[in-house]
Amino acid sequence: MEDDNMRLILLGAPGSGKGTVAEELTKLYGVEHISTGDIFRANIKENTPLGIEARQFMERGELVPDEVTIAMVGDRLAQPDCEKAFMLDGFPRTIHQAQELDKLLAKKGLALDAVINLIVSDDIIKTRLSNRRICASCGASFSVTFRPTKVEGVCDICGGNVIQREDDKPETVLSRLKTYYEKTQPLSDFYEKEGLVLRVESEVDHMGTIRNIQKDFLARGIIQE
Ligand code: AP5
Ligand code: MG
């Protein structure tokens, strides 16, 4: 398979490392990274109608309604840079979203190659999210322990202010975890039945996670030596 035809999903709890792993896979394979959370945050920053609607759900740690999210992803996947190859981070998050994605891909005559399920304990998630910082201007992600900025509070990439993400407050993290277990975790069974799931422990260093993903891609013929 051509690397530029990869179609991947990153599944995993909040803070499991979806964004971090996606960044590395994009560097390696050039596949377009589509994070629904990032798109919502960009809309919140610009105060668009979509952002205004999404914000109320995100700050409670709940999911944005399916119809809003599905339409948004449908529009994104219609753009030329991700018409054939993409890496979805944070979508789908409900069985209904997964079914709608299947229908959309079937219409295009495309299929998914793999669903990467990142496994991390709740305790590690809570620590990671309390340590995470993001750039208020460009959205880049840092961590006070794992990936600190060179100068405290200043983004390495654009010089913007580095702040804590709104939904990383401990009480919102608990609500996001509850939402994940109720609505999103059942997706691993949904995709398991299709033989697409690659379970990866994400507690080790993230490059170890990437190496495990690459080994599995080779075994499945998604990439060649
Ligand atoms: P979203 O932005 O997708 O948030 P999330 O799923 O909660 O995941 P995070 O972005 O918090 O974590 P991540 O898994 O990307 O981890 P990261 O790599 O940053 O969604 C936000 C909200 O938008 C949702 O709550 C919902 O309201 C809404 N939404 C989004 N999609 C939706 C959908 N499809 N339907 C409905 N609503 C939707 O890592 C976390 C931290 O750990 C970072 O600081 C990182 O540097 C650090 N780290 C990463 N890897 C390691 C490692 N190996 N060791 C140590 N530290 C590490
Ligand atoms: Mg993320």
PDB file of C-alpha atoms and ligand atoms in Angstrom:
ATOM      1  CA  MET A   1       0.000   0.000   0.000  1.00  0.00           C
ATOM      2  CA  GLU A   2       1.129   3.555  -0.711  1.00  0.00           C
ATOM      3  CA  ASP A   3       1.882   5.429   2.518  1.00  0.00           C
ATOM      4  CA  ASP A   4      -0.186   8.365   1.293  1.00  0.00           C
ATOM      5  CA  ASN A   5      -3.256   6.167   1.172  1.00  0.00           C
ATOM      6  CA  MET A   6      -3.377   5.330   4.887  1.00  0.00           C
ATOM      7  CA  ARG A   7      -6.708   5.634   6.618  1.00  0.00           C
ATOM      8  CA  LEU A   8      -6.339   5.459  10.372  1.00  0.00           C
ATOM      9  CA  ILE A   9      -8.321   6.110  13.530  1.00  0.00           C
ATOM     10  CA  LEU A  10      -6.748   6.964  16.874  1.00  0.00           C
ATOM     11  CA  LEU A  11      -8.920   5.733  19.701  1.00  0.00           C
ATOM     12  CA  GLY A  12      -8.196   6.187  23.389  1.00  0.00           C
ATOM     13  CA  ALA A  13      -9.224   7.934  26.572  1.00  0.00           C
ATOM     14  CA  PRO A  14      -8.629  11.650  27.158  1.00  0.00           C
ATOM     15  CA  GLY A  15      -4.903  12.181  27.630  1.00  0.00           C
ATOM     16  CA  SER A  16      -3.981   8.744  26.294  1.00  0.00           C
ATOM     17  CA  GLY A  17      -1.571  10.388  23.835  1.00  0.00           C
ATOM     18  CA  LYS A  18      -3.646  10.524  20.631  1.00  0.00           C
ATOM     19  CA  GLY A  19      -2.351  13.966  19.639  1.00  0.00           C
ATOM     20  CA  THR A  20       1.263  13.098  20.523  1.00  0.00           C
ATOM     21  CA  VAL A  21       1.225   9.838  18.543  1.00  0.00           C
ATOM     22  CA  ALA A  22      -0.570  11.534  15.618  1.00  0.00           C
ATOM     23  CA  GLU A  23       2.161  14.156  15.396  1.00  0.00           C
ATOM     24  CA  GLU A  24       4.848  11.451  15.032  1.00  0.00           C
ATOM     25  CA  LEU A  25       2.847   9.419  12.498  1.00  0.00           C
ATOM     26  CA  THR A  26       2.316  12.554  10.407  1.00  0.00           C
ATOM     27  CA  LYS A  27       6.083  13.218  10.438  1.00  0.00           C
ATOM     28  CA  LEU A  28       6.743   9.626   9.355  1.00  0.00           C
ATOM     29  CA  TYR A  29       4.032   9.130   6.738  1.00  0.00           C
ATOM     30  CA  GLY A  30       2.737  12.595   5.876  1.00  0.00           C
ATOM     31  CA  VAL A  31      -0.812  11.504   6.555  1.00  0.00           C
ATOM     32  CA  GLU A  32      -3.221  14.364   7.369  1.00  0.00           C
ATOM     33  CA  HIS A  33      -4.028  14.613  11.093  1.00  0.00           C
ATOM     34  CA  ILE A  34      -7.650  15.521  11.778  1.00  0.00           C
ATOM     35  CA  SER A  35      -8.406  16.172  15.455  1.00  0.00           C
ATOM     36  CA  THR A  36     -12.048  17.016  16.118  1.00  0.00           C
ATOM     37  CA  GLY A  37     -11.050  18.524  19.487  1.00  0.00           C
ATOM     38  CA  ASP A  38      -8.547  20.844  17.734  1.00  0.00           C
ATOM     39  CA  ILE A  39     -11.169  21.900  15.159  1.00  0.00           C
ATOM     40  CA  PHE A  40     -13.654  22.688  17.942  1.00  0.00           C
ATOM     41  CA  ARG A  41     -11.014  24.659  19.883  1.00  0.00           C
ATOM     42  CA  ALA A  42     -10.097  26.672  16.753  1.00  0.00           C
ATOM     43  CA  ASN A  43     -13.801  27.501  16.332  1.00  0.00           C
ATOM     44  CA  ILE A  44     -14.121  28.496  19.992  1.00  0.00           C
ATOM     45  CA  LYS A  45     -11.142  30.826  19.601  1.00  0.00           C
ATOM     46  CA  GLU A  46     -12.726  32.450  16.528  1.00  0.00           C
ATOM     47  CA  ASN A  47     -16.114  32.601  18.268  1.00  0.00           C
ATOM     48  CA  THR A  48     -17.901  30.954  15.324  1.00  0.00           C
ATOM     49  CA  PRO A  49     -21.461  29.561  15.724  1.00  0.00           C
ATOM     50  CA  LEU A  50     -19.926  26.041  15.787  1.00  0.00           C
ATOM     51  CA  GLY A  51     -17.506  27.125  18.517  1.00  0.00           C
ATOM     52  CA  ILE A  52     -20.277  28.726  20.580  1.00  0.00           C
ATOM     53  CA  GLU A  53     -22.319  25.528  20.379  1.00  0.00           C
ATOM     54  CA  ALA A  54     -19.392  23.161  21.061  1.00  0.00           C
ATOM     55  CA  ARG A  55     -18.047  25.129  24.022  1.00  0.00           C
ATOM     56  CA  GLN A  56     -20.966  24.419  26.364  1.00  0.00           C
ATOM     57  CA  PHE A  57     -20.487  20.656  25.942  1.00  0.00           C
ATOM     58  CA  MET A  58     -16.697  20.671  26.060  1.00  0.00           C
ATOM     59  CA  GLU A  59     -16.500  22.664  29.287  1.00  0.00           C
ATOM     60  CA  ARG A  60     -18.764  20.097  30.963  1.00  0.00           C
ATOM     61  CA  GLY A  61     -16.648  17.208  29.650  1.00  0.00           C
ATOM     62  CA  GLU A  62     -19.541  15.957  27.508  1.00  0.00           C
ATOM     63  CA  LEU A  63     -19.639  15.111  23.825  1.00  0.00           C
ATOM     64  CA  VAL A  64     -20.717  17.661  21.240  1.00  0.00           C
ATOM     65  CA  PRO A  65     -23.943  16.290  19.656  1.00  0.00           C
ATOM     66  CA  ASP A  66     -23.442  13.693  16.941  1.00  0.00           C
ATOM     67  CA  GLU A  67     -25.189  15.608  14.147  1.00  0.00           C
ATOM     68  CA  VAL A  68     -22.908  18.644  14.621  1.00  0.00           C
ATOM     69  CA  THR A  69     -19.741  16.547  14.804  1.00  0.00           C
ATOM     70  CA  ILE A  70     -20.593  14.218  11.922  1.00  0.00           C
ATOM     71  CA  ALA A  71     -21.398  17.135   9.582  1.00  0.00           C
ATOM     72  CA  MET A  72     -18.133  18.846  10.542  1.00  0.00           C
ATOM     73  CA  VAL A  73     -16.038  15.723   9.862  1.00  0.00           C
ATOM     74  CA  GLY A  74     -17.930  15.080   6.600  1.00  0.00           C
ATOM     75  CA  ASP A  75     -16.958  18.566   5.396  1.00  0.00           C
ATOM     76  CA  ARG A  76     -13.347  18.073   6.417  1.00  0.00           C
ATOM     77  CA  LEU A  77     -13.079  14.681   4.698  1.00  0.00           C
ATOM     78  CA  ALA A  78     -14.440  16.205   1.486  1.00  0.00           C
ATOM     79  CA  GLN A  79     -11.385  18.466   1.215  1.00  0.00           C
ATOM     80  CA  PRO A  80      -8.709  17.419  -1.271  1.00  0.00           C
ATOM     81  CA  ASP A  81      -5.884  16.999   1.297  1.00  0.00           C
ATOM     82  CA  CYS A  82      -7.718  14.170   3.053  1.00  0.00           C
ATOM     83  CA  GLU A  83     -10.037  12.776   0.425  1.00  0.00           C
ATOM     84  CA  LYS A  84      -8.184   9.428   0.318  1.00  0.00           C
ATOM     85  CA  ALA A  85      -5.813   9.360   3.292  1.00  0.00           C
ATOM     86  CA  PHE A  86      -6.322  10.642   6.823  1.00  0.00           C
ATOM     87  CA  MET A  87      -5.724  10.012  10.493  1.00  0.00           C
ATOM     88  CA  LEU A  88      -8.756  10.762  12.626  1.00  0.00           C
ATOM     89  CA  ASP A  89      -7.971  11.706  16.249  1.00  0.00           C
ATOM     90  CA  GLY A  90     -10.997  11.833  18.550  1.00  0.00           C
ATOM     91  CA  PHE A  91     -13.504  10.763  15.915  1.00  0.00           C
ATOM     92  CA  PRO A  92     -15.565   8.619  15.994  1.00  0.00           C
ATOM     93  CA  ARG A  93     -16.512   8.722  19.672  1.00  0.00           C
ATOM     94  CA  THR A  94     -19.935   7.071  19.552  1.00  0.00           C
ATOM     95  CA  ILE A  95     -21.236   3.988  17.765  1.00  0.00           C
ATOM     96  CA  HIS A  96     -23.501   6.274  15.705  1.00  0.00           C
ATOM     97  CA  GLN A  97     -20.494   8.355  14.570  1.00  0.00           C
ATOM     98  CA  ALA A  98     -18.675   5.142  13.599  1.00  0.00           C
ATOM     99  CA  GLN A  99     -21.658   3.913  11.575  1.00  0.00           C
ATOM    100  CA  GLU A 100     -21.905   7.256   9.772  1.00  0.00           C
ATOM    101  CA  LEU A 101     -18.184   7.172   9.009  1.00  0.00           C
ATOM    102  CA  ASP A 102     -18.571   3.667   7.566  1.00  0.00           C
ATOM    103  CA  LYS A 103     -21.378   4.921   5.301  1.00  0.00           C
ATOM    104  CA  LEU A 104     -19.336   7.909   4.164  1.00  0.00           C
ATOM    105  CA  LEU A 105     -16.327   5.731   3.315  1.00  0.00           C
ATOM    106  CA  ALA A 106     -18.501   3.128   1.577  1.00  0.00           C
ATOM    107  CA  LYS A 107     -19.901   5.882  -0.683  1.00  0.00           C
ATOM    108  CA  LYS A 108     -16.332   6.745  -1.666  1.00  0.00           C
ATOM    109  CA  GLY A 109     -15.394   3.060  -2.083  1.00  0.00           C
ATOM    110  CA  LEU A 110     -12.796   3.362   0.707  1.00  0.00           C
ATOM    111  CA  ALA A 111     -12.079   1.312   3.836  1.00  0.00           C
ATOM    112  CA  LEU A 112     -10.158   1.895   7.067  1.00  0.00           C
ATOM    113  CA  ASP A 113      -6.694   0.323   7.427  1.00  0.00           C
ATOM    114  CA  ALA A 114      -6.324   0.303  11.211  1.00  0.00           C
ATOM    115  CA  VAL A 115      -7.763   1.585  14.470  1.00  0.00           C
ATOM    116  CA  ILE A 116      -5.001   2.331  16.976  1.00  0.00           C
ATOM    117  CA  ASN A 117      -6.335   1.954  20.511  1.00  0.00           C
ATOM    118  CA  LEU A 118      -4.050   3.630  23.060  1.00  0.00           C
ATOM    119  CA  ILE A 119      -4.256   2.020  26.495  1.00  0.00           C
ATOM    120  CA  VAL A 120      -3.316   4.005  29.640  1.00  0.00           C
ATOM    121  CA  SER A 121      -4.429   3.776  33.277  1.00  0.00           C
ATOM    122  CA  ASP A 122      -6.740   6.451  34.704  1.00  0.00           C
ATOM    123  CA  ASP A 123      -4.098   7.509  37.256  1.00  0.00           C
ATOM    124  CA  ILE A 124      -1.554   8.251  34.536  1.00  0.00           C
ATOM    125  CA  ILE A 125      -4.198  10.096  32.526  1.00  0.00           C
ATOM    126  CA  LYS A 126      -5.018  12.367  35.475  1.00  0.00           C
ATOM    127  CA  THR A 127      -1.341  13.186  36.009  1.00  0.00           C
ATOM    128  CA  ARG A 128      -0.697  13.817  32.301  1.00  0.00           C
ATOM    129  CA  LEU A 129      -3.682  16.119  31.937  1.00  0.00           C
ATOM    130  CA  SER A 130      -2.843  18.156  35.024  1.00  0.00           C
ATOM    131  CA  ASN A 131       0.688  18.591  33.596  1.00  0.00           C
ATOM    132  CA  ARG A 132      -0.402  19.463  30.055  1.00  0.00           C
ATOM    133  CA  ARG A 133      -0.086  23.022  28.752  1.00  0.00           C
ATOM    134  CA  ILE A 134      -1.141  24.354  25.359  1.00  0.00           C
ATOM    135  CA  CYS A 135      -0.309  27.464  23.385  1.00  0.00           C
ATOM    136  CA  ALA A 136      -3.231  29.900  23.418  1.00  0.00           C
ATOM    137  CA  SER A 137      -2.181  31.181  19.962  1.00  0.00           C
ATOM    138  CA  CYS A 138      -1.190  28.174  17.835  1.00  0.00           C
ATOM    139  CA  GLY A 139      -2.582  25.301  19.943  1.00  0.00           C
ATOM    140  CA  ALA A 140       0.772  23.436  20.245  1.00  0.00           C
ATOM    141  CA  SER A 141       0.789  20.940  23.096  1.00  0.00           C
ATOM    142  CA  PHE A 142       3.396  20.756  25.890  1.00  0.00           C
ATOM    143  CA  SER A 143       3.750  19.179  29.298  1.00  0.00           C
ATOM    144  CA  VAL A 144       5.518  20.569  32.360  1.00  0.00           C
ATOM    145  CA  THR A 145       7.165  17.161  32.834  1.00  0.00           C
ATOM    146  CA  PHE A 146       7.136  15.210  29.552  1.00  0.00           C
ATOM    147  CA  ARG A 147       7.634  18.019  27.036  1.00  0.00           C
ATOM    148  CA  PRO A 148       8.411  21.314  28.791  1.00  0.00           C
ATOM    149  CA  THR A 149       8.714  24.596  26.871  1.00  0.00           C
ATOM    150  CA  LYS A 150      12.246  26.042  26.658  1.00  0.00           C
ATOM    151  CA  VAL A 151      11.070  29.193  28.430  1.00  0.00           C
ATOM    152  CA  GLU A 152       8.348  28.737  31.035  1.00  0.00           C
ATOM    153  CA  GLY A 153       4.949  29.928  29.817  1.00  0.00           C
ATOM    154  CA  VAL A 154       6.184  30.742  26.267  1.00  0.00           C
ATOM    155  CA  CYS A 155       5.416  28.616  23.205  1.00  0.00           C
ATOM    156  CA  ASP A 156       8.553  27.176  21.533  1.00  0.00           C
ATOM    157  CA  ILE A 157       6.884  27.419  18.129  1.00  0.00           C
ATOM    158  CA  CYS A 158       5.205  30.838  17.941  1.00  0.00           C
ATOM    159  CA  GLY A 159       6.147  32.631  21.170  1.00  0.00           C
ATOM    160  CA  GLY A 160       2.479  32.696  22.302  1.00  0.00           C
ATOM    161  CA  ASN A 161       1.235  32.320  25.886  1.00  0.00           C
ATOM    162  CA  VAL A 162       1.232  28.753  27.182  1.00  0.00           C
ATOM    163  CA  ILE A 163      -1.778  27.997  29.359  1.00  0.00           C
ATOM    164  CA  GLN A 164      -3.735  25.090  30.859  1.00  0.00           C
ATOM    165  CA  ARG A 165      -6.497  23.719  28.616  1.00  0.00           C
ATOM    166  CA  GLU A 166      -9.970  24.754  29.857  1.00  0.00           C
ATOM    167  CA  ASP A 167     -11.141  21.146  30.163  1.00  0.00           C
ATOM    168  CA  ASP A 168      -8.013  19.913  31.988  1.00  0.00           C
ATOM    169  CA  LYS A 169      -9.334  21.034  35.404  1.00  0.00           C
ATOM    170  CA  PRO A 170      -9.551  17.919  37.648  1.00  0.00           C
ATOM    171  CA  GLU A 171     -13.386  17.931  37.876  1.00  0.00           C
ATOM    172  CA  THR A 172     -13.760  18.207  34.087  1.00  0.00           C
ATOM    173  CA  VAL A 173     -11.199  15.432  33.574  1.00  0.00           C
ATOM    174  CA  LEU A 174     -13.358  13.130  35.738  1.00  0.00           C
ATOM    175  CA  SER A 175     -16.395  13.962  33.637  1.00  0.00           C
ATOM    176  CA  ARG A 176     -14.449  13.384  30.371  1.00  0.00           C
ATOM    177  CA  LEU A 177     -13.321   9.980  31.645  1.00  0.00           C
ATOM    178  CA  LYS A 178     -16.910   9.043  32.560  1.00  0.00           C
ATOM    179  CA  THR A 179     -18.095  10.105  29.086  1.00  0.00           C
ATOM    180  CA  TYR A 180     -15.280   8.075  27.521  1.00  0.00           C
ATOM    181  CA  TYR A 181     -16.181   4.857  29.366  1.00  0.00           C
ATOM    182  CA  GLU A 182     -19.898   5.244  28.606  1.00  0.00           C
ATOM    183  CA  LYS A 183     -19.843   6.372  24.992  1.00  0.00           C
ATOM    184  CA  THR A 184     -16.460   5.726  23.385  1.00  0.00           C
ATOM    185  CA  GLN A 185     -14.956   2.606  24.894  1.00  0.00           C
ATOM    186  CA  PRO A 186     -17.638   0.391  23.231  1.00  0.00           C
ATOM    187  CA  LEU A 187     -16.053   1.375  19.902  1.00  0.00           C
ATOM    188  CA  SER A 188     -13.096  -0.940  20.536  1.00  0.00           C
ATOM    189  CA  ASP A 189     -15.507  -3.928  20.301  1.00  0.00           C
ATOM    190  CA  PHE A 190     -17.177  -2.394  17.242  1.00  0.00           C
ATOM    191  CA  TYR A 191     -13.845  -2.219  15.387  1.00  0.00           C
ATOM    192  CA  GLU A 192     -12.484  -5.434  16.934  1.00  0.00           C
ATOM    193  CA  LYS A 193     -15.207  -7.308  15.030  1.00  0.00           C
ATOM    194  CA  GLU A 194     -13.820  -5.834  11.818  1.00  0.00           C
ATOM    195  CA  GLY A 195     -10.298  -7.024  12.765  1.00  0.00           C
ATOM    196  CA  LEU A 196      -8.981  -3.462  12.640  1.00  0.00           C
ATOM    197  CA  VAL A 197      -7.840  -2.836  16.207  1.00  0.00           C
ATOM    198  CA  LEU A 198      -4.226  -2.455  17.182  1.00  0.00           C
ATOM    199  CA  ARG A 199      -3.985  -2.229  20.996  1.00  0.00           C
ATOM    200  CA  VAL A 200      -0.923  -0.292  22.127  1.00  0.00           C
ATOM    201  CA  GLU A 201       0.176   0.373  25.680  1.00  0.00           C
ATOM    202  CA  SER A 202       0.873   4.094  25.791  1.00  0.00           C
ATOM    203  CA  GLU A 203       2.470   4.218  29.251  1.00  0.00           C
ATOM    204  CA  VAL A 204       6.025   3.796  27.985  1.00  0.00           C
ATOM    205  CA  ASP A 205       7.869   6.554  26.177  1.00  0.00           C
ATOM    206  CA  HIS A 206       5.905   7.612  23.131  1.00  0.00           C
ATOM    207  CA  MET A 207       8.616   6.553  20.641  1.00  0.00           C
ATOM    208  CA  GLY A 208       8.274   2.983  21.991  1.00  0.00           C
ATOM    209  CA  THR A 209       4.562   3.260  21.172  1.00  0.00           C
ATOM    210  CA  ILE A 210       5.424   4.450  17.642  1.00  0.00           C
ATOM    211  CA  ARG A 211       7.825   1.507  17.123  1.00  0.00           C
ATOM    212  CA  ASN A 212       5.086  -0.937  18.166  1.00  0.00           C
ATOM    213  CA  ILE A 213       2.651   0.699  15.751  1.00  0.00           C
ATOM    214  CA  GLN A 214       5.205   0.465  12.922  1.00  0.00           C
ATOM    215  CA  LYS A 215       5.793  -3.256  13.602  1.00  0.00           C
ATOM    216  CA  ASP A 216       2.069  -3.889  13.366  1.00  0.00           C
ATOM    217  CA  PHE A 217       1.759  -1.781  10.177  1.00  0.00           C
ATOM    218  CA  LEU A 218       4.494  -3.911   8.599  1.00  0.00           C
ATOM    219  CA  ALA A 219       2.779  -7.143   9.640  1.00  0.00           C
ATOM    220  CA  ARG A 220      -0.520  -5.940   8.161  1.00  0.00           C
ATOM    221  CA  GLY A 221       1.108  -4.712   4.941  1.00  0.00           C
ATOM    222  CA  ILE A 222       0.091  -1.106   5.667  1.00  0.00           C
ATOM    223  CA  ILE A 223       3.749  -0.118   5.182  1.00  0.00           C
ATOM    224  CA  GLN A 224       6.656  -1.897   3.485  1.00  0.00           C
ATOM    225  CA  GLU A 225      10.261  -2.366   4.783  1.00  0.00           C
TER     226      GLU A 225
HETATM  227  P1  AP5 B   1     -10.091  16.191  22.422  1.00  0.00           P
HETATM  228  O1  AP5 B   1      -9.360  17.429  22.192  1.00  0.00           O
HETATM  229  O2  AP5 B   1     -10.037  15.111  21.415  1.00  0.00           O
HETATM  230  O3  AP5 B   1      -9.665  15.633  23.852  1.00  0.00           O
HETATM  231  P2  AP5 B   1      -9.494  14.177  24.451  1.00  0.00           P
HETATM  232  O4  AP5 B   1     -10.019  13.014  23.710  1.00  0.00           O
HETATM  233  O5  AP5 B   1     -10.008  14.335  25.822  1.00  0.00           O
HETATM  234  O6  AP5 B   1      -7.981  13.918  24.349  1.00  0.00           O
HETATM  235  P3  AP5 B   1      -6.823  14.902  24.689  1.00  0.00           P
HETATM  236  O7  AP5 B   1      -6.575  15.822  23.533  1.00  0.00           O
HETATM  237  O8  AP5 B   1      -7.045  15.535  26.035  1.00  0.00           O
HETATM  238  O9  AP5 B   1      -5.614  13.912  24.880  1.00  0.00           O
HETATM  239  P4  AP5 B   1      -4.754  13.117  23.799  1.00  0.00           P
HETATM  240  O10 AP5 B   1      -5.189  11.692  23.806  1.00  0.00           O
HETATM  241  O11 AP5 B   1      -4.698  13.842  22.501  1.00  0.00           O
HETATM  242  O12 AP5 B   1      -3.356  13.178  24.536  1.00  0.00           O
HETATM  243  P5  AP5 B   1      -2.076  14.119  24.275  1.00  0.00           P
HETATM  244  O13 AP5 B   1      -1.265  13.563  23.167  1.00  0.00           O
HETATM  245  O14 AP5 B   1      -2.459  15.562  24.250  1.00  0.00           O
HETATM  246  O15 AP5 B   1     -11.640  16.518  22.668  1.00  0.00           O
HETATM  247  C1  AP5 B   1     -12.012  17.574  23.548  1.00  0.00           C
HETATM  248  C2  AP5 B   1     -13.530  17.667  23.620  1.00  0.00           C
HETATM  249  O16 AP5 B   1     -14.073  17.975  22.320  1.00  0.00           O
HETATM  250  C3  AP5 B   1     -14.282  16.410  24.061  1.00  0.00           C
HETATM  251  O17 AP5 B   1     -14.322  16.287  25.462  1.00  0.00           O
HETATM  252  C4  AP5 B   1     -15.668  16.659  23.439  1.00  0.00           C
HETATM  253  O18 AP5 B   1     -16.417  17.565  24.209  1.00  0.00           O
HETATM  254  C5  AP5 B   1     -15.330  17.324  22.116  1.00  0.00           C
HETATM  255  N1  AP5 B   1     -15.202  16.339  21.027  1.00  0.00           N
HETATM  256  C6  AP5 B   1     -14.055  16.013  20.348  1.00  0.00           C
HETATM  257  N2  AP5 B   1     -14.298  15.060  19.428  1.00  0.00           N
HETATM  258  C7  AP5 B   1     -15.629  14.770  19.532  1.00  0.00           C
HETATM  259  C8  AP5 B   1     -16.473  13.826  18.871  1.00  0.00           C
HETATM  260  N3  AP5 B   1     -16.012  13.000  17.923  1.00  0.00           N
HETATM  261  N4  AP5 B   1     -17.785  13.797  19.225  1.00  0.00           N
HETATM  262  C9  AP5 B   1     -18.266  14.623  20.154  1.00  0.00           C
HETATM  263  N5  AP5 B   1     -17.518  15.514  20.842  1.00  0.00           N
HETATM  264  C10 AP5 B   1     -16.210  15.585  20.533  1.00  0.00           C
HETATM  265  O19 AP5 B   1      -1.278  13.819  25.638  1.00  0.00           O
HETATM  266  C11 AP5 B   1      -1.754  14.345  26.880  1.00  0.00           C
HETATM  267  C12 AP5 B   1      -0.578  14.918  27.686  1.00  0.00           C
HETATM  268  O20 AP5 B   1       0.319  13.844  27.991  1.00  0.00           O
HETATM  269  C13 AP5 B   1       0.256  15.949  26.902  1.00  0.00           C
HETATM  270  O21 AP5 B   1       0.718  16.934  27.789  1.00  0.00           O
HETATM  271  C14 AP5 B   1       1.440  15.116  26.356  1.00  0.00           C
HETATM  272  O22 AP5 B   1       2.605  15.919  26.174  1.00  0.00           O
HETATM  273  C15 AP5 B   1       1.621  14.063  27.447  1.00  0.00           C
HETATM  274  N6  AP5 B   1       2.065  12.757  26.923  1.00  0.00           N
HETATM  275  C16 AP5 B   1       1.697  12.183  25.757  1.00  0.00           C
HETATM  276  N7  AP5 B   1       2.303  10.978  25.610  1.00  0.00           N
HETATM  277  C17 AP5 B   1       3.041  10.794  26.738  1.00  0.00           C
HETATM  278  C18 AP5 B   1       3.892   9.737  27.187  1.00  0.00           C
HETATM  279  N8  AP5 B   1       4.107   8.626  26.459  1.00  0.00           N
HETATM  280  N9  AP5 B   1       4.464   9.869  28.400  1.00  0.00           N
HETATM  281  C19 AP5 B   1       4.257  10.971  29.143  1.00  0.00           C
HETATM  282  N10 AP5 B   1       3.480  12.018  28.775  1.00  0.00           N
HETATM  283  C20 AP5 B   1       2.875  11.924  27.579  1.00  0.00           C
HETATM  284 MG    MG B   2      -5.685  15.530  21.703  1.00  0.00          MG
END
